[in-house]
Amino acid sequence: MIKVAVNGYGTIGKRVADAVSAQPDMEIIGVSKTKPGAEAFVAKERGYPLYIADLSKKEAFDKAGIPVAGSVEEMIQKADIVVDATPGGVGVGNKALYEKYGKKAIWEGGEDHEVAGFSFNASCNYTDAIGRQYARVVSCNTTGLCRIINLIDSAFGVKKVRATMVRRGGDPGDIKRGPIDAIVLNPVTIPSHHGPDVQSVLPHINIVTSAMIVPTTLMHMHFLNMELKNPATKEQVIELIKAHSRLGLIEKSTGITSTAQLKEYTSDLLRPRGDLWENGIFKDSISVLDGTDLYLFQAIHQEADVVVETVDCIRAMAGDVKSAAESIAITNKAVGLTA
Ligand code: NAD
């Protein structure tokens, strides 16, 4: 069993902990929080040993009735691999701790590529992660872009990608984020950082991205245009997407034309937390004009898509499962991502 510690039990960390626990070859040896709160109560409920970054805060946890197993440093020593899901920019500061104990570590997309020197997406570069000491799972938007771009590039060759991200203002639990009533250009300048981030996984892809933030919490929406090297038909693109387990097709017959209906659908399917781990590609939006000009809309559930990628990254770094297809199948089955 691969012993996994989750440093930072928040939006991503709590999902990673549950997904890891569901795997046949992994176990959670601890999760960490800085303050007592609802998520700390959930960790207790789930039976995850809870560690804290600053032991001087232990009294506050004791008062709240939340048992503390020890310090984050103690947790790290017990792990084979640490998933650092602390807020963006915090994780880089933890690297010295992982180095001190010679532990493998995975960071999430809020950290720069340089923190690990390797950026990961299971469909694109699983085998490059085998046995690595450090990796970074790219952000939710970059994960969604890499999955579809790599698939289309492998089949037809991609000459150029143009993508616009309509980004959620905050996660559903983020009461301090916004905007409440605005469309914010973020950034105003073009390209946005997403294109270069895709290139951290797929360096040969020519891509220009732009992004704006809107008052919603449920998901992001991407509008993608890929100029292809070789002609394709809409039907060929649909067949390729159908065969990819982390690309979901939203059929017209569902009546779903929005992120709200999509979230309702995944909740009604009783997926944990209503999570959509796949790209939600609107089938009717898939259009190939002039043979080589592909367009589509895809919804990306920011809280969920990187979770299954993180599980595959753990498995690749541990080194026993050598193929992406095998790891992806194990991960999907364990979390309940079925076709
Ligand atoms: P979050 O704020 O929801 O959770 C972070 C957790 O880390 C909190 O539980 C906090 O208590 C804990 N924490 C803070 N400082 C800590 C420290 N020094 N030591 C240990 N724990 C500490 O953040 P998140 O949204 O889960 O983001 C985590 C990472 O995942 C970031 O890199 C982020 O960019 C990335 N990410 C987030 C999303 C998203 O939509 N939320 C999507 C993809 C990737």
Coordinates of C-alpha atoms and ligand atoms in Angstrom, one line a residue:
M1 CA 0.0 0.0 0.0
I2 CA 1.3 3.5 -0.9
K3 CA 1.1 5.6 2.2
V4 CA -0.2 9.1 1.3
A5 CA -0.3 12.2 3.4
V6 CA -2.5 15.2 2.4
N7 CA -0.9 18.5 3.6
G8 CA -3.8 21.0 3.4
Y9 CA -7.3 19.4 3.8
G10 CA -9.3 22.0 1.9
T11 CA -11.4 22.0 -1.3
I12 CA -8.9 19.8 -3.2
G13 CA -7.2 18.0 -0.3
K14 CA -10.4 16.6 1.1
R15 CA -11.4 15.2 -2.3
V16 CA -7.9 13.8 -2.8
A17 CA -8.1 12.1 0.6
D18 CA -11.4 10.4 -0.2
A19 CA -10.3 9.4 -3.7
V20 CA -7.0 7.9 -2.3
S21 CA -8.9 6.0 0.4
A22 CA -11.1 4.4 -2.3
Q23 CA -8.0 3.0 -4.2
P24 CA -7.0 -0.6 -3.7
D25 CA -3.3 0.2 -3.6
M26 CA -3.2 3.4 -1.4
E27 CA -4.0 4.5 2.1
I28 CA -4.3 7.9 3.8
I29 CA -1.9 8.1 6.8
G30 CA -2.8 11.7 7.7
V31 CA -4.3 15.0 6.6
S32 CA -3.5 18.5 7.9
K33 CA -5.3 21.6 8.9
T34 CA -4.2 24.9 10.4
K35 CA -7.4 25.7 12.3
P36 CA -10.3 23.7 13.7
G37 CA -13.4 24.1 11.5
A38 CA -16.0 22.2 9.6
E39 CA -13.4 20.4 7.4
A40 CA -11.5 19.3 10.5
F41 CA -14.7 17.8 11.9
V42 CA -15.2 15.9 8.6
A43 CA -11.6 14.5 8.8
K44 CA -12.4 13.2 12.2
E45 CA -15.7 11.7 11.0
R46 CA -13.8 10.0 8.1
G47 CA -11.2 8.6 10.5
Y48 CA -8.3 10.4 8.9
P49 CA -5.5 11.2 11.5
L50 CA -5.4 15.0 11.7
Y51 CA -2.0 16.8 12.0
I52 CA -1.5 20.5 12.4
A53 CA 1.2 22.8 11.0
D54 CA 1.6 24.7 14.3
L55 CA 1.4 22.6 17.5
S56 CA 0.8 25.7 19.6
K57 CA -2.7 25.7 18.1
K58 CA -3.4 22.2 19.5
E59 CA -5.4 23.7 22.4
A60 CA -8.0 25.2 20.0
F61 CA -8.4 21.7 18.4
D62 CA -8.7 20.1 21.9
K63 CA -11.4 22.6 22.9
A64 CA -13.3 21.8 19.7
G65 CA -13.1 18.1 20.5
I66 CA -11.0 17.3 17.5
P67 CA -8.1 14.9 18.3
V68 CA -4.7 16.0 16.9
A69 CA -2.3 13.2 15.9
G70 CA 0.8 15.4 15.9
S71 CA 2.6 17.9 13.8
V72 CA 2.8 18.1 10.0
E73 CA 6.5 17.3 10.3
E74 CA 5.5 14.0 12.0
M75 CA 2.9 13.3 9.4
I76 CA 5.5 13.7 6.6
Q77 CA 7.8 11.2 8.2
K78 CA 5.1 8.5 8.1
A79 CA 4.3 9.0 4.4
D80 CA 5.7 7.6 1.2
I81 CA 4.2 10.5 -0.8
V82 CA 2.8 13.9 0.3
V83 CA 0.1 15.6 -1.7
D84 CA 0.5 19.3 -1.0
A85 CA -2.9 20.9 -1.4
T86 CA -2.2 24.0 0.7
P87 CA -3.3 27.3 -0.9
G88 CA -1.5 28.4 -4.1
G89 CA 1.9 30.0 -3.1
V90 CA 2.1 28.3 0.3
G91 CA 3.1 24.8 -1.0
V92 CA 6.5 26.0 -2.3
G93 CA 7.5 26.9 1.2
N94 CA 6.9 23.3 2.3
K95 CA 9.4 21.9 -0.1
A96 CA 12.3 22.0 2.4
L97 CA 10.3 19.8 4.7
Y98 CA 9.8 17.2 2.0
E99 CA 13.5 17.4 1.0
K100 CA 14.6 17.0 4.7
Y101 CA 12.9 13.6 5.0
G102 CA 13.5 12.5 1.4
K103 CA 9.8 12.2 0.6
K104 CA 8.2 12.3 -2.8
A105 CA 5.8 15.2 -3.2
I106 CA 3.0 16.4 -5.5
W107 CA 1.9 20.0 -5.7
E108 CA -1.3 21.4 -7.2
G109 CA -1.8 24.0 -9.9
G110 CA -1.6 27.0 -7.7
E111 CA 2.2 26.5 -7.6
D112 CA 4.5 27.3 -10.5
H113 CA 6.0 24.6 -12.7
E114 CA 9.4 25.2 -11.2
V115 CA 8.4 23.9 -7.8
A116 CA 8.7 20.4 -9.1
G117 CA 10.3 20.9 -12.5
F118 CA 7.7 18.6 -14.0
S119 CA 4.0 19.2 -14.7
F120 CA 1.6 16.2 -15.0
N121 CA -1.5 15.1 -16.8
A122 CA -2.3 11.4 -16.8
S123 CA -3.5 11.2 -20.4
C124 CA -0.5 13.2 -21.7
N125 CA 2.6 12.2 -19.8
Y126 CA 2.0 9.5 -17.2
T127 CA 5.1 7.5 -18.1
D128 CA 7.4 10.5 -17.6
A129 CA 6.2 10.7 -14.0
I130 CA 7.2 7.1 -13.2
G131 CA 9.5 7.0 -10.2
R132 CA 9.9 10.8 -10.0
Q133 CA 10.5 12.5 -6.7
Y134 CA 8.5 15.7 -7.4
A135 CA 5.6 16.6 -9.7
R136 CA 2.9 19.2 -10.1
V137 CA -0.6 18.4 -11.2
V138 CA -1.6 21.3 -13.4
S139 CA -4.6 23.4 -12.6
C140 CA -8.2 22.6 -13.3
N141 CA -8.4 24.7 -16.4
T142 CA -5.1 23.4 -17.7
T143 CA -6.1 19.8 -17.0
G144 CA -9.3 20.3 -19.0
L145 CA -7.4 21.8 -21.9
C146 CA -4.6 19.2 -21.9
R147 CA -7.0 16.3 -22.1
I148 CA -8.8 17.4 -25.2
I149 CA -5.9 19.1 -27.0
N150 CA -3.7 16.0 -26.6
L151 CA -6.4 13.7 -27.9
I152 CA -7.1 15.8 -31.0
D153 CA -3.4 16.4 -31.6
S154 CA -2.7 12.7 -31.5
A155 CA -5.4 12.0 -34.1
F156 CA -5.2 14.9 -36.5
G157 CA -2.3 17.1 -35.5
V158 CA -3.1 20.5 -34.0
K159 CA -1.6 23.6 -35.8
K160 CA -3.0 26.2 -33.4
V161 CA -5.3 26.4 -30.4
R162 CA -7.3 29.4 -29.4
A163 CA -9.2 29.1 -26.1
T164 CA -11.3 31.4 -23.9
M165 CA -11.9 30.5 -20.3
V166 CA -15.0 31.8 -18.6
R167 CA -13.9 31.2 -15.0
R168 CA -16.0 30.8 -11.8
G169 CA -15.5 33.6 -9.3
G170 CA -14.9 31.3 -6.3
D171 CA -15.7 27.8 -5.1
P172 CA -19.1 27.3 -3.5
G173 CA -17.7 27.5 0.0
D174 CA -15.6 30.6 -0.7
I175 CA -17.7 33.4 1.0
K176 CA -15.1 36.1 0.5
R177 CA -14.5 35.7 -3.3
G178 CA -16.2 37.5 -6.1
P179 CA -17.2 39.3 -8.3
I180 CA -20.9 39.5 -7.2
D181 CA -22.0 41.6 -10.2
A182 CA -19.3 42.0 -12.9
I183 CA -17.5 40.3 -15.7
V184 CA -13.9 40.7 -14.8
L185 CA -11.2 40.4 -17.5
N186 CA -8.5 38.4 -15.8
P187 CA -6.1 39.2 -17.1
V188 CA -6.9 42.1 -19.4
T189 CA -3.8 41.2 -21.5
I190 CA -3.7 38.4 -24.0
P191 CA -2.4 35.6 -23.7
S192 CA -3.6 34.6 -20.2
H193 CA -1.3 32.2 -18.2
H194 CA -3.3 29.2 -19.3
G195 CA -1.6 28.7 -22.7
P196 CA 2.0 28.6 -21.3
D197 CA 0.7 26.3 -18.5
V198 CA -0.6 23.9 -21.2
Q199 CA 2.9 24.1 -22.7
S200 CA 4.4 22.9 -19.4
V201 CA 2.8 19.5 -20.3
L202 CA 2.5 19.7 -24.1
P203 CA 5.5 22.0 -25.1
H204 CA 5.0 21.6 -28.8
I205 CA 1.4 23.0 -28.8
N206 CA 0.9 26.4 -30.3
I207 CA -1.8 28.0 -28.1
V208 CA -3.3 31.4 -27.3
T209 CA -5.7 31.8 -24.3
S210 CA -7.8 34.5 -22.8
A211 CA -9.8 34.5 -19.6
M212 CA -12.5 36.3 -17.7
I213 CA -14.2 35.7 -14.3
V214 CA -17.9 35.7 -13.8
P215 CA -20.3 35.6 -10.8
T216 CA -20.7 31.8 -10.5
T217 CA -19.2 29.1 -8.3
L218 CA -20.2 25.9 -10.0
M219 CA -17.8 25.4 -12.9
H220 CA -15.7 27.0 -15.6
M221 CA -16.7 27.1 -19.2
H222 CA -14.2 26.9 -22.1
F223 CA -14.7 27.9 -25.7
L224 CA -12.1 26.2 -27.8
N225 CA -11.0 26.5 -31.4
M226 CA -8.4 24.1 -32.8
E227 CA -6.9 24.5 -36.2
L228 CA -6.1 21.0 -37.4
K229 CA -3.1 19.9 -39.5
N230 CA -5.2 17.1 -41.1
P231 CA -9.0 17.1 -42.0
A232 CA -11.5 15.7 -39.5
T233 CA -15.2 15.1 -39.4
K234 CA -17.5 15.9 -36.5
E235 CA -18.3 12.2 -36.2
Q236 CA -14.6 11.2 -35.9
V237 CA -14.1 13.8 -33.2
I238 CA -17.2 12.5 -31.3
E239 CA -16.0 8.9 -31.5
L240 CA -12.6 9.9 -30.1
I241 CA -14.1 11.7 -27.2
K242 CA -16.4 8.8 -26.5
A243 CA -13.4 6.5 -26.2
H244 CA -11.7 8.7 -23.7
S245 CA -12.8 7.9 -20.1
R246 CA -12.1 11.5 -18.8
L247 CA -14.0 13.3 -21.6
G248 CA -17.7 13.2 -21.1
L249 CA -20.2 14.0 -23.9
I250 CA -23.3 16.0 -22.9
E251 CA -26.1 14.8 -25.2
K252 CA -28.9 17.0 -26.5
S253 CA -31.5 14.6 -25.1
T254 CA -30.5 15.5 -21.5
G255 CA -31.6 19.0 -22.1
I256 CA -28.4 20.2 -20.4
T257 CA -27.2 23.5 -21.7
S258 CA -25.6 25.0 -18.6
T259 CA -23.3 24.3 -15.7
A260 CA -26.2 24.5 -13.3
Q261 CA -28.0 21.6 -14.9
L262 CA -24.8 19.7 -15.3
K263 CA -24.1 20.0 -11.5
E264 CA -27.6 19.0 -10.8
Y265 CA -27.1 15.9 -13.0
T266 CA -23.9 14.8 -11.2
S267 CA -25.6 15.4 -7.9
D268 CA -28.6 13.3 -8.9
L269 CA -26.2 10.5 -10.0
L270 CA -25.1 10.5 -6.3
R271 CA -21.5 11.2 -7.2
P272 CA -19.5 12.3 -4.1
R273 CA -20.1 16.0 -3.7
G274 CA -21.7 16.1 -7.1
D275 CA -18.2 16.0 -8.6
L276 CA -17.7 16.0 -12.4
W277 CA -14.2 14.5 -12.9
E278 CA -14.4 14.5 -16.7
N279 CA -14.5 17.4 -19.1
G280 CA -18.2 18.1 -19.8
I281 CA -18.1 18.5 -23.6
F282 CA -21.4 19.7 -25.2
K283 CA -21.9 17.3 -28.1
D284 CA -23.9 19.8 -30.2
S285 CA -21.2 22.4 -29.9
I286 CA -18.7 20.2 -31.7
S287 CA -18.3 21.7 -35.1
V288 CA -15.7 21.2 -37.8
L289 CA -15.8 24.0 -40.4
D290 CA -13.8 23.8 -43.7
G291 CA -12.5 20.3 -42.7
T292 CA -9.8 21.6 -40.3
D293 CA -11.4 24.2 -38.0
L294 CA -12.7 22.5 -34.8
Y295 CA -14.9 24.3 -32.3
L296 CA -16.4 23.1 -29.0
F297 CA -17.7 24.2 -25.6
Q298 CA -16.6 22.3 -22.5
A299 CA -17.5 22.7 -18.8
I300 CA -14.8 22.1 -16.2
H301 CA -15.6 21.3 -12.6
Q302 CA -12.7 23.1 -10.9
E303 CA -13.0 21.2 -7.6
A304 CA -13.0 17.7 -9.2
D305 CA -11.0 17.2 -12.4
V306 CA -7.5 17.4 -10.8
V307 CA -8.5 14.9 -8.1
V308 CA -8.3 11.8 -10.3
E309 CA -5.2 13.2 -12.0
T310 CA -3.5 13.5 -8.6
V311 CA -4.3 9.9 -7.8
D312 CA -2.7 8.8 -11.1
C313 CA 0.3 11.0 -10.3
I314 CA 0.7 9.3 -6.9
R315 CA 0.6 5.9 -8.6
A316 CA 3.1 6.8 -11.3
M317 CA 5.6 8.3 -8.8
A318 CA 5.3 5.2 -6.7
G319 CA 6.4 3.3 -9.8
D320 CA 4.5 0.0 -9.8
V321 CA 1.9 0.7 -12.5
K322 CA 3.7 1.4 -15.7
S323 CA 0.9 2.3 -18.0
A324 CA -1.5 5.4 -18.0
A325 CA -4.4 3.3 -19.2
E326 CA -4.0 0.8 -16.4
S327 CA -3.7 3.5 -13.7
I328 CA -6.6 5.6 -15.1
A329 CA -8.8 2.4 -15.1
I330 CA -8.0 1.6 -11.5
T331 CA -8.6 5.2 -10.4
N332 CA -11.8 5.6 -12.3
K333 CA -13.3 2.4 -11.0
A334 CA -12.4 3.1 -7.4
V335 CA -14.0 6.6 -7.4
G336 CA -17.0 5.5 -9.4
L337 CA -16.2 7.2 -12.7
T338 CA -18.0 4.8 -15.1
A339 CA -18.9 5.4 -18.7
Ligands
NAD1 P1 -8.3 25.7 0.1 O1 -8.0 27.0 0.6 O2 -9.7 25.2 -0.2 O3 -7.6 24.6 1.0 C1 -6.3 24.7 1.5 C2 -6.1 24.0 2.8 O4 -4.8 24.1 3.3 C3 -7.0 24.6 3.9 O5 -7.7 23.5 4.6 C4 -6.1 25.2 4.9 O6 -6.5 25.1 6.2 C5 -4.8 24.4 4.7 N1 -3.6 25.1 4.9 C6 -3.3 26.4 4.7 N2 -2.0 26.7 5.1 C7 -1.4 25.5 5.4 C8 -0.2 25.1 5.9 N3 0.8 26.0 6.0 N4 0.0 23.8 6.2 C9 -1.0 22.9 6.1 N5 -2.2 23.2 5.7 C10 -2.4 24.5 5.4 O7 -7.4 25.6 -1.3 P2 -7.7 24.7 -2.6 O8 -8.7 25.4 -3.4 O9 -8.0 23.3 -2.2 O10 -6.4 24.8 -3.3 C11 -5.3 23.9 -3.1 C12 -4.4 23.8 -4.3 O11 -5.1 23.3 -5.4 C13 -3.9 25.2 -4.8 O12 -2.6 25.0 -5.4 C14 -4.9 25.5 -5.9 O13 -4.4 26.5 -6.8 C15 -5.1 24.2 -6.5 N6 -6.4 24.0 -7.2 C16 -7.5 24.5 -6.7 C17 -8.7 24.4 -7.4 C18 -10.0 25.0 -6.9 O14 -10.9 25.2 -7.7 N7 -10.2 25.1 -5.7 C19 -8.7 23.7 -8.6 C20 -7.5 23.1 -9.1 C21 -6.3 23.3 -8.4

